Amino acid sequence: MYIIIVGCGRLGSYLANNLSKKEQQVVIADKYAYSFNKLSEHFDGFKVEGNATEMSVLESMKASDADVFIAVTENDNINLMLAQIAQKHFAIKKVIARVNHPERMSVFSVFGIDTICPTNIAGEKLLSSLDL
């Protein structure tokens, strides 16, 4: 499977490392070269330094060939924009976006974008551990 990840922070690098371990084709992009230091020495995908909101960067990543597109930057607005571009312009079938602020999840759902909200996941896990 050909997977594009935008954002090489803690979550993006975690995904890239694990998907690479599972022998998936992974391309990860980040604006800052130092972000790639979070990748494992065993990561065998491609790294693209650049602003993925620029079409030329997405085209260099061969976004039109991707099976999955994952936007996990720290900025909800950028994740929403990237997810929409992946869906509409590149017709990528599986698009997932990180939502940092739970109150914004409804905006993403209006556009039919699958989301993951670390705040909600952590909160639910903590609440369930209280056995109330």
PDB file of C-alpha atoms in Angstrom:
ATOM      1  CA  MET A   1       0.000   0.000   0.000  1.00  0.00           C
ATOM      2  CA  TYR A   2       1.257   3.508  -0.838  1.00  0.00           C
ATOM      3  CA  ILE A   3       0.766   5.830   2.153  1.00  0.00           C
ATOM      4  CA  ILE A   4       1.474   9.548   2.426  1.00  0.00           C
ATOM      5  CA  ILE A   5       1.887  11.114   5.862  1.00  0.00           C
ATOM      6  CA  VAL A   6       2.125  14.868   6.347  1.00  0.00           C
ATOM      7  CA  GLY A   7       3.663  15.898   9.649  1.00  0.00           C
ATOM      8  CA  CYS A   8       6.692  14.188  11.178  1.00  0.00           C
ATOM      9  CA  GLY A   9       6.087  14.980  14.826  1.00  0.00           C
ATOM     10  CA  ARG A  10       5.515  12.344  17.499  1.00  0.00           C
ATOM     11  CA  LEU A  11       2.411  10.889  15.843  1.00  0.00           C
ATOM     12  CA  GLY A  12       3.583  11.130  12.230  1.00  0.00           C
ATOM     13  CA  SER A  13       6.955   9.557  12.963  1.00  0.00           C
ATOM     14  CA  TYR A  14       5.284   6.808  15.021  1.00  0.00           C
ATOM     15  CA  LEU A  15       2.999   5.966  12.107  1.00  0.00           C
ATOM     16  CA  ALA A  16       5.795   6.147   9.533  1.00  0.00           C
ATOM     17  CA  ASN A  17       8.105   3.914  11.554  1.00  0.00           C
ATOM     18  CA  ASN A  18       5.427   1.294  12.177  1.00  0.00           C
ATOM     19  CA  LEU A  19       4.070   1.285   8.640  1.00  0.00           C
ATOM     20  CA  SER A  20       7.606   1.001   7.278  1.00  0.00           C
ATOM     21  CA  LYS A  21       8.186  -1.970   9.613  1.00  0.00           C
ATOM     22  CA  LYS A  22       5.089  -3.566   8.082  1.00  0.00           C
ATOM     23  CA  GLU A  23       6.707  -3.134   4.652  1.00  0.00           C
ATOM     24  CA  GLN A  24       4.282  -0.492   3.417  1.00  0.00           C
ATOM     25  CA  GLN A  25       5.430   2.160   0.948  1.00  0.00           C
ATOM     26  CA  VAL A  26       5.599   5.330   3.033  1.00  0.00           C
ATOM     27  CA  VAL A  27       6.359   8.900   2.085  1.00  0.00           C
ATOM     28  CA  ILE A  28       6.450  11.413   4.929  1.00  0.00           C
ATOM     29  CA  ALA A  29       6.611  15.178   4.559  1.00  0.00           C
ATOM     30  CA  ASP A  30       7.473  17.933   6.975  1.00  0.00           C
ATOM     31  CA  LYS A  31       8.487  21.570   6.637  1.00  0.00           C
ATOM     32  CA  TYR A  32      11.515  21.053   8.835  1.00  0.00           C
ATOM     33  CA  ALA A  33      14.378  18.653   8.082  1.00  0.00           C
ATOM     34  CA  TYR A  34      15.146  18.175  11.788  1.00  0.00           C
ATOM     35  CA  SER A  35      11.714  16.551  12.214  1.00  0.00           C
ATOM     36  CA  PHE A  36      12.994  13.503  10.364  1.00  0.00           C
ATOM     37  CA  ASN A  37      15.365  12.828  13.296  1.00  0.00           C
ATOM     38  CA  LYS A  38      12.345  11.201  14.967  1.00  0.00           C
ATOM     39  CA  LEU A  39      12.317   8.458  12.337  1.00  0.00           C
ATOM     40  CA  SER A  40      13.910   5.133  13.147  1.00  0.00           C
ATOM     41  CA  GLU A  41      17.211   4.185  11.538  1.00  0.00           C
ATOM     42  CA  HIS A  42      15.227   1.312  10.025  1.00  0.00           C
ATOM     43  CA  PHE A  43      12.706   3.600   8.299  1.00  0.00           C
ATOM     44  CA  ASP A  44      13.017   2.806   4.619  1.00  0.00           C
ATOM     45  CA  GLY A  45      10.440   5.172   3.153  1.00  0.00           C
ATOM     46  CA  PHE A  46      10.961   8.541   1.542  1.00  0.00           C
ATOM     47  CA  LYS A  47      11.275  11.869   3.319  1.00  0.00           C
ATOM     48  CA  VAL A  48      10.164  15.100   1.677  1.00  0.00           C
ATOM     49  CA  GLU A  49      11.172  18.393   3.208  1.00  0.00           C
ATOM     50  CA  GLY A  50       8.654  21.008   2.178  1.00  0.00           C
ATOM     51  CA  ASN A  51       5.337  22.648   2.810  1.00  0.00           C
ATOM     52  CA  ALA A  52       2.712  20.080   1.811  1.00  0.00           C
ATOM     53  CA  THR A  53       0.117  22.827   1.365  1.00  0.00           C
ATOM     54  CA  GLU A  54       1.945  23.634  -1.874  1.00  0.00           C
ATOM     55  CA  MET A  55       0.677  21.554  -4.778  1.00  0.00           C
ATOM     56  CA  SER A  56       4.204  21.079  -6.126  1.00  0.00           C
ATOM     57  CA  VAL A  57       5.197  19.295  -2.910  1.00  0.00           C
ATOM     58  CA  LEU A  58       2.161  16.995  -3.041  1.00  0.00           C
ATOM     59  CA  GLU A  59       2.838  16.294  -6.709  1.00  0.00           C
ATOM     60  CA  SER A  60       6.478  15.468  -5.941  1.00  0.00           C
ATOM     61  CA  MET A  61       5.150  12.930  -3.423  1.00  0.00           C
ATOM     62  CA  LYS A  62       3.069  11.379  -6.222  1.00  0.00           C
ATOM     63  CA  ALA A  63      -0.134  12.022  -4.293  1.00  0.00           C
ATOM     64  CA  SER A  64      -2.248  10.908  -7.246  1.00  0.00           C
ATOM     65  CA  ASP A  65      -0.854   7.370  -6.753  1.00  0.00           C
ATOM     66  CA  ALA A  66      -1.521   7.192  -2.994  1.00  0.00           C
ATOM     67  CA  ASP A  67      -3.893   4.664  -1.458  1.00  0.00           C
ATOM     68  CA  VAL A  68      -3.959   6.453   1.904  1.00  0.00           C
ATOM     69  CA  PHE A  69      -3.325  10.057   2.938  1.00  0.00           C
ATOM     70  CA  ILE A  70      -2.796  10.956   6.601  1.00  0.00           C
ATOM     71  CA  ALA A  71      -2.581  14.575   7.784  1.00  0.00           C
ATOM     72  CA  VAL A  72      -1.153  14.784  11.309  1.00  0.00           C
ATOM     73  CA  THR A  73       0.311  18.260  11.629  1.00  0.00           C
ATOM     74  CA  GLU A  74      -0.289  20.213  14.829  1.00  0.00           C
ATOM     75  CA  ASN A  75      -2.607  22.618  12.983  1.00  0.00           C
ATOM     76  CA  ASP A  76      -6.243  21.574  12.530  1.00  0.00           C
ATOM     77  CA  ASN A  77      -6.810  24.057   9.702  1.00  0.00           C
ATOM     78  CA  ILE A  78      -3.852  22.694   7.743  1.00  0.00           C
ATOM     79  CA  ASN A  79      -4.988  19.111   8.359  1.00  0.00           C
ATOM     80  CA  LEU A  80      -8.482  19.979   7.092  1.00  0.00           C
ATOM     81  CA  MET A  81      -7.132  21.724   4.009  1.00  0.00           C
ATOM     82  CA  LEU A  82      -4.733  18.876   3.198  1.00  0.00           C
ATOM     83  CA  ALA A  83      -7.460  16.274   3.676  1.00  0.00           C
ATOM     84  CA  GLN A  84      -9.776  18.155   1.320  1.00  0.00           C
ATOM     85  CA  ILE A  85      -7.055  18.482  -1.320  1.00  0.00           C
ATOM     86  CA  ALA A  86      -6.265  14.771  -0.999  1.00  0.00           C
ATOM     87  CA  GLN A  87      -9.941  13.883  -1.441  1.00  0.00           C
ATOM     88  CA  LYS A  88     -10.993  16.340  -4.123  1.00  0.00           C
ATOM     89  CA  HIS A  89      -7.905  17.049  -6.191  1.00  0.00           C
ATOM     90  CA  PHE A  90      -6.024  13.758  -5.933  1.00  0.00           C
ATOM     91  CA  ALA A  91      -9.080  11.480  -5.436  1.00  0.00           C
ATOM     92  CA  ILE A  92      -7.356   9.501  -2.673  1.00  0.00           C
ATOM     93  CA  LYS A  93      -9.894   7.018  -1.343  1.00  0.00           C
ATOM     94  CA  LYS A  94      -8.761   6.784   2.291  1.00  0.00           C
ATOM     95  CA  VAL A  95      -8.034  10.143   3.944  1.00  0.00           C
ATOM     96  CA  ILE A  96      -7.514  10.526   7.680  1.00  0.00           C
ATOM     97  CA  ALA A  97      -6.864  13.748   9.579  1.00  0.00           C
ATOM     98  CA  ARG A  98      -5.754  14.430  13.113  1.00  0.00           C
ATOM     99  CA  VAL A  99      -7.982  16.850  15.017  1.00  0.00           C
ATOM    100  CA  ASN A 100      -6.281  18.455  17.981  1.00  0.00           C
ATOM    101  CA  HIS A 101      -9.303  20.388  19.258  1.00  0.00           C
ATOM    102  CA  PRO A 102     -12.340  18.111  19.827  1.00  0.00           C
ATOM    103  CA  GLU A 103     -14.812  20.931  19.189  1.00  0.00           C
ATOM    104  CA  ARG A 104     -13.638  21.052  15.550  1.00  0.00           C
ATOM    105  CA  MET A 105     -14.473  17.418  14.756  1.00  0.00           C
ATOM    106  CA  SER A 106     -17.898  18.368  13.413  1.00  0.00           C
ATOM    107  CA  VAL A 107     -16.300  20.555  10.741  1.00  0.00           C
ATOM    108  CA  PHE A 108     -14.249  17.618   9.480  1.00  0.00           C
ATOM    109  CA  SER A 109     -17.287  15.327   9.475  1.00  0.00           C
ATOM    110  CA  VAL A 110     -19.230  17.793   7.302  1.00  0.00           C
ATOM    111  CA  PHE A 111     -16.601  17.155   4.634  1.00  0.00           C
ATOM    112  CA  GLY A 112     -16.679  13.385   5.162  1.00  0.00           C
ATOM    113  CA  ILE A 113     -13.136  13.203   6.458  1.00  0.00           C
ATOM    114  CA  ASP A 114     -12.193  10.384   8.826  1.00  0.00           C
ATOM    115  CA  THR A 115     -10.633  11.826  11.957  1.00  0.00           C
ATOM    116  CA  ILE A 116      -8.600  10.863  14.963  1.00  0.00           C
ATOM    117  CA  CYS A 117      -8.625  13.088  18.035  1.00  0.00           C
ATOM    118  CA  PRO A 118      -5.851  12.212  20.507  1.00  0.00           C
ATOM    119  CA  THR A 119      -7.541  14.330  23.198  1.00  0.00           C
ATOM    120  CA  ASN A 120     -10.751  12.316  22.991  1.00  0.00           C
ATOM    121  CA  ILE A 121      -8.935   8.986  22.841  1.00  0.00           C
ATOM    122  CA  ALA A 122      -6.786   9.774  25.877  1.00  0.00           C
ATOM    123  CA  GLY A 123      -9.762  11.205  27.765  1.00  0.00           C
ATOM    124  CA  GLU A 124     -11.937   8.147  27.116  1.00  0.00           C
ATOM    125  CA  LYS A 125      -9.119   5.797  28.116  1.00  0.00           C
ATOM    126  CA  LEU A 126      -8.548   7.693  31.366  1.00  0.00           C
ATOM    127  CA  LEU A 127     -12.261   7.831  32.179  1.00  0.00           C
ATOM    128  CA  SER A 128     -12.684   4.103  31.529  1.00  0.00           C
ATOM    129  CA  SER A 129      -9.785   3.353  33.882  1.00  0.00           C
ATOM    130  CA  LEU A 130     -11.668   5.049  36.744  1.00  0.00           C
ATOM    131  CA  ASP A 131     -14.324   2.299  36.778  1.00  0.00           C
ATOM    132  CA  LEU A 132     -17.118   4.743  37.620  1.00  0.00           C
TER     133      LEU A 132
END
